[in-house]
Amino acid sequence: MLPELVTAIPGPKSLALAEKLRKYESHNVTYVADDWPVFWERAEGTNVWDADGNRFIDLTSAFGVAGLGHTHAPLRDAMCDQAQRLIHAMGDVHPTELKIEVCQLLSELSFERWGLGVAKSVLSNSGSEAVETALKTAYIATQKAGVVCFRNGYHGLGYGALLGGGFDKFRKPFEAQLAEIRYELDFPRGEEDLAQLKEDLAQLDPKKIGALLVEPIQGRGGKVVPAEGFLTVLRDWCDENEVVLIFDEIYSGFNRTGKLFACEWQGIYPDLLCVGKAMSGGYPISACVGKASVMDRWPVSPGEALHTSTYLGNPVGCAMAVEAMKIHRDPSLAADVDKQGEELMIMLREIESPYIYEVRGRGMMIGVELRHADGSPAGDVSGRILSQMLAEGIIMLADGPEGNILAFTPPFHLKLGEMIFVVNTLKRLLAE
Ligand SMILES: Cc1ncc(COP(=O)(O)O)c(C=O)c1O
């Protein structure tokens, strides 16, 4: 029998940790307030325990990583097993067999499954690095520097990834150090937006553009499902203009949306695919996976790779990724996530609140957009809700540039009782 959800936060140990954190970590990193953060000590499935022993339901999968559940036994065992034998190798010099297995699985799960032949990969550690590999690949393949990207797109915060970032708040402070080679378009939600997008694309000079970077469903931008036909428009424009089409599925990949990859909802495939987060379910590993015809534009390594990093193909990360991908390739998982998401969305749509403007998403990637009566984004209300939910034992985050979209991206197997508890709590707090 599990203990009750939270008793009191912050508890005494958490208060002491907050004090220490303030002393030693840059104050830009962790937001610290009277009732925030909780200090995670252990987690299992959909539950997290903090340093004071409080139990929480996690609606974030810790940034979309733990779709299979926290400390999922097969992944934990793969990690522990591998750590007994080899923790680190020389990824781009003297690698492990595991690295090959990861690259093969990535190919089989994506481009080979889509009937597009064997794909080749470059592994890396974070999502942002996978995006940067893709942008470099596009430049190498086309010799054209321009990047088309989308408003409210999120691709990570490294300088290269920021080039394609559509959040002003993250990009503007560093704009002076970013090349002026980006073309930002609106992410189309409906048919009218799609018509506008076609016009906007027609205005661009494709001779300057080598890459188009897009999330097939926007994650941090607010769980935005694009208009039907969107990816076809992009695919056609890229084909006509020799532009490399990059799908960033770092958030949406590996069954999060109820398909193995979110692009499968529209049946359109990229030249390059970026994955990370759930690829290992909890170890920093990511990849840029691409059609061989594009990836083979990189020069053959003469003994020194043009693009690599110390931890590329780390064996512990690879062991976990192999295990995770073998689980993800079972098609019944996608069907389960789709069904779970439908159920959760139905329950969320039944909440009657003047603040709820829209409930949207796919699979277990759901957003509840809050607005005030005058239509303005209700970021203040969602901020209050996040704190109150935490005090009730529910960990959640908000998305969108105004922070007014409550995000539901829990581990896939959230139990029905947990869903009911979450929805009822939200309903009560919205009414306050
Ligand atoms: C779609 C997408 N791309 C890239 C990233 C960046 O990944 P990372 O934080 O591992 O660099 C994220 C992170 O949230 C993301 O959602």
Coordinates of C-alpha atoms and ligand atoms in Angstrom, one line a residue:
M1 CA 0.0 0.0 0.0
L2 CA 1.4 3.4 -1.0
P3 CA 1.6 6.1 1.6
E4 CA -0.7 9.2 1.2
L5 CA 0.3 11.8 -1.3
V6 CA 2.1 14.9 0.1
T7 CA 1.8 15.7 3.8
A8 CA 3.5 19.1 3.8
I9 CA 5.8 20.9 1.4
P10 CA 8.4 22.1 1.8
G11 CA 9.5 19.7 4.5
P12 CA 12.5 20.4 6.8
K13 CA 15.0 18.6 4.6
S14 CA 13.8 20.3 1.5
L15 CA 14.1 23.7 3.2
A16 CA 17.7 23.0 4.1
L17 CA 18.4 21.8 0.6
A18 CA 16.9 25.0 -0.9
E19 CA 19.2 27.0 1.3
K20 CA 22.3 25.1 0.1
L21 CA 21.2 25.2 -3.6
R22 CA 20.9 29.0 -3.4
K23 CA 24.4 29.1 -2.1
Y24 CA 26.1 26.9 -4.7
E25 CA 24.1 26.9 -8.0
S26 CA 23.8 29.8 -10.4
H27 CA 20.6 31.5 -9.4
N28 CA 19.4 31.4 -13.1
V29 CA 19.0 27.7 -13.0
T30 CA 16.5 26.4 -10.5
Y31 CA 13.5 28.5 -9.6
V32 CA 13.3 28.7 -5.8
A33 CA 10.4 30.1 -3.9
D34 CA 8.6 29.4 -0.6
D35 CA 6.6 26.4 -2.1
W36 CA 9.0 25.4 -4.9
P37 CA 10.9 23.2 -5.9
V38 CA 10.5 19.7 -4.4
F39 CA 13.8 17.8 -4.2
W40 CA 13.4 14.4 -5.9
E41 CA 14.9 11.5 -4.1
R42 CA 13.4 8.4 -5.9
A43 CA 10.8 7.6 -8.4
E44 CA 8.9 4.6 -9.7
G45 CA 6.3 4.3 -12.4
T46 CA 4.1 7.4 -12.2
N47 CA 5.3 8.3 -8.7
V48 CA 8.0 10.5 -7.3
W49 CA 9.1 10.8 -3.6
D50 CA 10.9 13.9 -2.4
A51 CA 13.7 14.3 0.2
D52 CA 11.1 14.5 3.0
G53 CA 9.3 11.3 1.9
N54 CA 6.3 13.0 0.3
R55 CA 4.8 11.1 -2.6
F56 CA 3.7 12.8 -5.9
I57 CA 2.1 11.9 -9.2
D58 CA 4.3 13.1 -12.0
L59 CA 2.4 14.6 -15.0
T60 CA 5.7 15.6 -16.7
S61 CA 7.6 12.3 -17.2
A62 CA 10.5 14.6 -16.1
F63 CA 10.5 16.6 -19.4
G64 CA 9.0 13.8 -21.4
V65 CA 11.8 11.4 -20.7
A66 CA 10.1 8.7 -18.6
G67 CA 7.3 7.7 -20.9
L68 CA 7.8 4.0 -19.9
G69 CA 7.7 5.1 -16.2
H70 CA 10.3 6.2 -13.8
T71 CA 13.1 3.7 -12.9
H72 CA 11.5 1.2 -15.3
A73 CA 13.0 -2.1 -14.3
P74 CA 14.3 -3.3 -17.7
L75 CA 16.1 0.1 -18.3
R76 CA 17.4 0.1 -14.7
D77 CA 18.7 -3.4 -15.2
A78 CA 20.3 -2.6 -18.5
M79 CA 22.0 0.3 -16.9
C80 CA 23.3 -1.6 -13.9
D81 CA 24.4 -4.6 -16.0
Q82 CA 26.4 -2.4 -18.4
A83 CA 27.9 -0.3 -15.5
Q84 CA 29.4 -3.6 -14.1
R85 CA 31.3 -4.1 -17.4
L86 CA 32.1 -0.8 -19.1
I87 CA 31.0 2.7 -18.2
H88 CA 32.7 4.6 -20.9
A89 CA 34.5 3.9 -24.2
M90 CA 35.9 5.9 -27.1
G91 CA 32.8 6.6 -29.1
D92 CA 34.3 7.9 -32.4
V93 CA 37.6 6.2 -32.0
H94 CA 37.3 2.7 -30.4
P95 CA 33.6 2.2 -29.9
T96 CA 31.4 -0.6 -28.5
E97 CA 29.2 -3.1 -30.3
L98 CA 26.3 -1.4 -28.4
K99 CA 26.8 1.8 -30.4
I100 CA 26.2 -0.2 -33.7
E101 CA 23.1 -1.8 -32.1
V102 CA 21.7 1.7 -31.2
C103 CA 22.3 3.0 -34.8
Q104 CA 20.7 -0.1 -36.3
L105 CA 17.6 0.1 -34.1
L106 CA 17.2 3.8 -34.9
S107 CA 17.3 3.0 -38.6
E108 CA 14.9 0.0 -38.2
L109 CA 12.4 2.0 -36.1
S110 CA 12.3 5.0 -38.4
F111 CA 13.4 5.2 -42.1
E112 CA 13.4 1.4 -42.7
R113 CA 9.9 1.1 -41.1
W114 CA 8.8 3.9 -43.4
G115 CA 10.1 2.1 -46.4
L116 CA 12.9 4.6 -47.0
G117 CA 15.9 2.3 -46.7
V118 CA 18.7 2.2 -44.2
A119 CA 19.3 5.4 -42.2
K120 CA 22.6 6.5 -40.7
S121 CA 23.0 8.2 -37.3
V122 CA 25.2 10.5 -35.4
L123 CA 24.8 10.0 -31.7
S124 CA 25.1 12.8 -29.1
N125 CA 24.1 13.6 -25.5
S126 CA 21.3 16.2 -25.5
G127 CA 18.4 17.1 -27.7
S128 CA 20.0 20.4 -28.6
E129 CA 23.1 18.7 -29.9
A130 CA 21.1 16.4 -32.1
V131 CA 19.4 19.5 -33.7
E132 CA 22.8 21.0 -34.2
T133 CA 24.1 17.9 -35.9
A134 CA 21.0 18.1 -38.2
L135 CA 21.6 21.7 -39.0
K136 CA 25.3 21.0 -39.8
T137 CA 24.3 18.0 -42.0
A138 CA 21.9 20.2 -43.9
Y139 CA 24.6 22.8 -44.5
I140 CA 27.1 20.1 -45.6
A141 CA 24.5 18.6 -48.0
T142 CA 23.3 21.9 -49.5
Q143 CA 26.0 24.5 -48.9
K144 CA 23.1 26.8 -48.1
A145 CA 23.1 28.5 -44.7
G146 CA 19.5 29.6 -44.2
V147 CA 17.2 27.9 -41.8
V148 CA 13.4 28.0 -41.9
C149 CA 11.8 27.6 -38.5
F150 CA 8.5 28.2 -36.7
R151 CA 7.2 30.6 -34.2
N152 CA 7.0 29.0 -30.7
G153 CA 9.1 26.1 -31.9
Y154 CA 11.5 24.7 -29.3
H155 CA 14.7 22.9 -30.2
G156 CA 17.0 23.4 -27.2
L157 CA 19.2 26.3 -26.1
G158 CA 22.7 25.6 -27.5
Y159 CA 23.6 28.4 -30.0
G160 CA 23.1 26.2 -33.0
A161 CA 19.7 25.0 -31.8
L162 CA 18.7 28.5 -30.8
L163 CA 19.0 29.5 -34.5
G164 CA 15.8 27.5 -35.1
G165 CA 14.2 28.5 -31.8
G166 CA 10.9 30.3 -32.0
F167 CA 10.7 31.5 -28.4
D168 CA 11.9 35.2 -28.3
K169 CA 12.5 35.0 -24.5
F170 CA 15.3 32.4 -25.1
R171 CA 16.8 33.7 -28.3
K172 CA 16.7 37.5 -28.0
P173 CA 19.2 37.8 -25.1
F174 CA 21.8 36.1 -27.3
E175 CA 20.8 37.4 -30.7
A176 CA 24.0 39.4 -31.0
Q177 CA 25.9 36.2 -31.2
L178 CA 23.5 34.4 -33.5
A179 CA 23.8 34.4 -37.3
E180 CA 21.0 36.2 -39.2
I181 CA 20.1 33.3 -41.3
R182 CA 16.7 32.3 -39.9
Y183 CA 13.3 32.7 -41.5
E184 CA 10.5 32.3 -39.0
L185 CA 7.0 31.3 -40.1
D186 CA 3.7 30.8 -38.2
F187 CA 2.9 27.2 -37.2
P188 CA -0.5 26.5 -38.9
R189 CA -3.4 25.2 -36.9
G190 CA -6.2 25.4 -39.4
E191 CA -6.8 25.5 -43.1
E192 CA -6.5 29.3 -43.4
D193 CA -3.2 29.2 -41.7
L194 CA -2.0 26.6 -44.1
A195 CA -3.0 28.8 -47.1
Q196 CA -1.0 31.6 -45.4
L197 CA 2.0 29.3 -44.9
K198 CA 2.0 28.4 -48.6
E199 CA 2.2 32.1 -49.4
D200 CA 4.9 32.7 -46.9
L201 CA 7.0 29.9 -48.2
A202 CA 6.6 31.2 -51.7
Q203 CA 8.1 34.6 -50.6
L204 CA 11.3 32.9 -49.4
D205 CA 14.4 32.7 -51.5
P206 CA 15.3 29.0 -51.6
K207 CA 18.7 29.6 -53.0
K208 CA 19.6 30.8 -49.5
I209 CA 17.9 28.1 -47.5
G210 CA 19.4 24.7 -46.7
A211 CA 17.2 23.4 -43.8
L212 CA 13.7 23.5 -42.6
L213 CA 13.4 22.6 -39.0
V214 CA 10.0 21.7 -37.4
E215 CA 8.3 19.8 -34.7
P216 CA 5.5 17.7 -36.2
I217 CA 3.5 18.5 -33.1
Q218 CA 4.8 21.4 -31.1
G219 CA 5.7 20.5 -27.5
R220 CA 6.9 23.3 -25.4
G221 CA 5.1 25.7 -27.7
G222 CA 1.9 24.5 -26.2
K223 CA 1.0 21.0 -27.5
V224 CA -0.1 22.3 -30.8
V225 CA -1.3 19.8 -33.4
P226 CA -0.8 21.3 -36.8
A227 CA -3.4 21.6 -39.6
E228 CA -3.9 18.4 -41.6
G229 CA -1.6 18.5 -44.7
F230 CA 1.0 20.7 -43.0
L231 CA 3.8 18.2 -43.3
T232 CA 2.9 17.5 -47.0
V233 CA 3.3 21.2 -47.8
L234 CA 6.7 21.2 -46.1
R235 CA 7.8 18.0 -47.8
D236 CA 6.8 19.3 -51.2
W237 CA 8.4 22.7 -50.7
C238 CA 11.7 21.1 -49.5
D239 CA 11.7 18.6 -52.4
E240 CA 11.1 21.4 -55.0
N241 CA 13.8 23.6 -53.5
E242 CA 16.5 21.2 -52.4
V243 CA 16.1 22.0 -48.8
V244 CA 16.7 19.4 -46.1
L245 CA 13.6 18.6 -44.1
I246 CA 14.3 18.1 -40.4
F247 CA 11.7 16.7 -38.0
D248 CA 12.6 17.4 -34.4
E249 CA 10.9 14.5 -32.5
I250 CA 12.9 14.9 -29.4
Y251 CA 9.7 15.4 -27.4
S252 CA 7.1 13.8 -29.6
G253 CA 9.1 10.6 -30.5
F254 CA 9.0 7.1 -29.1
N255 CA 5.2 6.8 -28.7
R256 CA 4.5 10.0 -26.8
T257 CA 1.8 11.0 -29.2
G258 CA 0.2 7.5 -29.7
K259 CA 2.4 6.8 -32.8
L260 CA 6.0 5.7 -32.7
F261 CA 6.8 9.1 -34.2
A262 CA 4.4 12.0 -34.4
C263 CA 5.0 12.5 -38.2
E264 CA 3.2 9.2 -38.7
W265 CA -0.1 11.0 -37.9
Q266 CA 0.3 12.8 -41.3
G267 CA 2.2 10.0 -43.0
I268 CA 5.0 12.3 -44.1
Y269 CA 8.7 11.6 -43.4
P270 CA 11.8 13.8 -43.1
D271 CA 15.3 13.7 -44.5
L272 CA 16.7 14.0 -41.0
L273 CA 15.0 13.0 -37.7
C274 CA 16.2 14.3 -34.3
V275 CA 15.5 12.1 -31.2
G276 CA 16.5 12.3 -27.6
K277 CA 14.6 12.3 -24.2
A278 CA 12.7 9.0 -24.2
M279 CA 15.2 7.3 -26.5
S280 CA 16.9 5.9 -23.3
G281 CA 14.2 6.8 -20.8
G282 CA 16.7 8.5 -18.5
Y283 CA 20.2 8.7 -19.7
P284 CA 21.5 11.7 -21.7
I285 CA 21.7 10.3 -25.2
S286 CA 20.3 11.7 -28.5
A287 CA 20.7 11.2 -32.2
C288 CA 20.3 12.8 -35.6
V289 CA 19.1 9.9 -37.9
G290 CA 19.0 10.5 -41.6
K291 CA 18.5 9.1 -45.0
A292 CA 21.8 7.6 -46.2
S293 CA 21.8 9.9 -49.2
V294 CA 21.9 13.0 -47.0
M295 CA 24.1 11.6 -44.2
D296 CA 26.7 10.3 -46.7
R297 CA 27.4 13.9 -47.7
W298 CA 29.6 14.1 -44.6
P299 CA 33.2 13.4 -45.5
V300 CA 34.6 10.0 -44.5
S301 CA 36.6 10.4 -41.3
P302 CA 40.3 10.7 -42.0
G303 CA 41.0 9.7 -38.4
E304 CA 39.4 12.8 -36.9
A305 CA 35.7 13.2 -37.0
L306 CA 34.5 16.7 -38.1
H307 CA 31.7 16.4 -35.6
T308 CA 31.8 14.4 -32.4
S309 CA 32.0 14.6 -28.6
T310 CA 33.6 12.9 -25.7
Y311 CA 30.5 11.0 -24.6
L312 CA 29.2 10.1 -28.1
G313 CA 27.9 6.5 -27.9
N314 CA 28.5 6.1 -24.2
P315 CA 27.9 2.4 -23.4
V316 CA 25.6 2.9 -20.5
G317 CA 23.4 5.3 -22.5
C318 CA 23.5 2.9 -25.4
A319 CA 22.6 -0.1 -23.3
M320 CA 19.5 1.7 -22.0
A321 CA 18.6 3.0 -25.4
V322 CA 18.7 -0.5 -26.9
E323 CA 16.4 -1.8 -24.2
A324 CA 14.1 1.2 -24.4
M325 CA 13.8 1.0 -28.2
K326 CA 13.1 -2.7 -28.1
I327 CA 10.1 -1.9 -25.8
H328 CA 9.0 1.0 -28.0
R329 CA 9.0 -1.0 -31.2
D330 CA 6.0 -3.1 -30.0
P331 CA 3.1 -1.5 -31.9
S332 CA 0.6 -2.2 -29.0
L333 CA 2.4 0.4 -27.0
A334 CA 1.4 3.2 -29.4
A335 CA -2.2 1.9 -29.4
D336 CA -2.2 2.0 -25.6
V337 CA -0.9 5.5 -25.4
D338 CA -3.4 6.7 -28.0
K339 CA -6.2 5.2 -25.9
Q340 CA -4.9 6.5 -22.6
G341 CA -4.6 10.0 -24.1
E342 CA -8.1 9.9 -25.5
E343 CA -9.5 8.9 -22.1
L344 CA -7.6 11.7 -20.4
M345 CA -8.6 14.3 -23.0
I346 CA -12.3 13.3 -22.6
M347 CA -12.1 13.7 -18.8
L348 CA -10.3 17.1 -19.2
R349 CA -12.9 18.3 -21.7
E350 CA -15.6 17.5 -19.2
I351 CA -14.3 20.1 -16.8
E352 CA -16.4 23.2 -16.9
S353 CA -14.4 26.3 -16.3
P354 CA -14.4 29.8 -17.9
Y355 CA -10.6 29.6 -18.0
I356 CA -10.4 26.6 -20.2
Y357 CA -10.1 27.8 -23.8
E358 CA -9.0 24.5 -25.4
V359 CA -8.0 21.0 -24.6
R360 CA -5.8 19.5 -27.3
G361 CA -3.0 17.1 -28.1
R362 CA -2.3 13.6 -29.3
G363 CA -1.7 10.5 -27.1
M364 CA -0.1 11.5 -23.8
M365 CA 1.0 14.9 -25.0
I366 CA -1.9 17.1 -24.0
G367 CA -2.3 20.8 -23.4
V368 CA -5.1 22.6 -21.6
E369 CA -5.0 26.3 -22.7
L370 CA -6.2 28.8 -20.1
R371 CA -7.4 32.2 -21.1
H372 CA -9.2 35.1 -19.3
A373 CA -12.7 36.2 -20.4
D374 CA -11.1 39.0 -22.6
G375 CA -9.1 36.3 -24.5
S376 CA -5.8 37.2 -22.9
P377 CA -3.5 34.2 -21.9
A378 CA -4.1 33.3 -18.3
G379 CA -0.5 32.6 -17.4
D380 CA -1.2 34.0 -13.9
V381 CA -3.9 31.4 -13.4
S382 CA -1.8 28.5 -14.6
G383 CA 1.1 29.7 -12.3
R384 CA -1.3 29.5 -9.4
I385 CA -2.6 26.1 -10.5
L386 CA 1.0 24.6 -10.7
S387 CA 1.8 25.6 -7.2
Q388 CA -1.5 24.4 -5.8
M389 CA -1.3 21.1 -7.7
L390 CA 2.2 20.6 -6.2
A391 CA 0.8 21.1 -2.7
E392 CA -1.8 18.5 -3.5
G393 CA 0.8 16.0 -4.7
I394 CA 0.8 16.6 -8.4
I395 CA 3.9 17.6 -10.3
M396 CA 3.1 19.5 -13.5
L397 CA 4.4 22.2 -15.8
A398 CA 3.0 24.9 -18.1
D399 CA 3.9 25.5 -21.7
G400 CA 3.6 28.2 -24.4
P401 CA 5.4 31.6 -24.5
E402 CA 2.9 32.9 -22.0
G403 CA 3.0 29.8 -19.8
N404 CA -0.8 29.5 -20.0
I405 CA -1.0 26.0 -21.3
L406 CA -1.1 23.3 -18.6
A407 CA 0.9 20.4 -19.9
F408 CA -0.1 16.7 -19.4
T409 CA 2.8 14.5 -20.4
P410 CA 2.7 11.8 -17.7
P411 CA 4.3 8.3 -18.0
F412 CA 2.1 6.4 -20.4
H413 CA 0.6 4.0 -17.9
L414 CA -1.0 6.6 -15.6
K415 CA -3.6 4.6 -13.7
L416 CA -7.3 5.4 -14.0
G417 CA -7.5 6.3 -10.3
E418 CA -4.6 8.7 -10.7
M419 CA -6.3 10.3 -13.8
I420 CA -9.5 10.8 -11.8
F421 CA -7.7 12.3 -8.9
V422 CA -5.7 14.7 -11.2
V423 CA -8.8 15.8 -13.1
N424 CA -10.9 16.3 -10.0
T425 CA -8.2 18.3 -8.3
L426 CA -7.7 20.5 -11.3
K427 CA -11.5 21.0 -11.5
R428 CA -11.6 22.1 -7.9
L429 CA -8.6 24.4 -8.1
L430 CA -9.9 26.1 -11.3
A431 CA -13.2 26.8 -9.5
E432 CA -11.5 28.6 -6.6
Ligands
LIG1 C1 11.3 19.4 -29.4 C2 12.5 19.6 -28.6 N1 13.7 19.7 -29.2 C3 14.8 19.8 -28.5 C4 14.8 19.9 -27.2 C5 16.1 20.2 -26.4 O1 16.5 19.0 -25.8 P1 17.6 19.1 -24.6 O2 17.0 19.9 -23.5 O3 17.9 17.7 -24.3 O4 18.8 19.9 -25.2 C6 13.6 19.9 -26.5 C7 13.5 20.0 -25.0 O5 12.5 20.1 -24.4 C8 12.4 19.7 -27.2 O6 11.2 19.6 -26.6

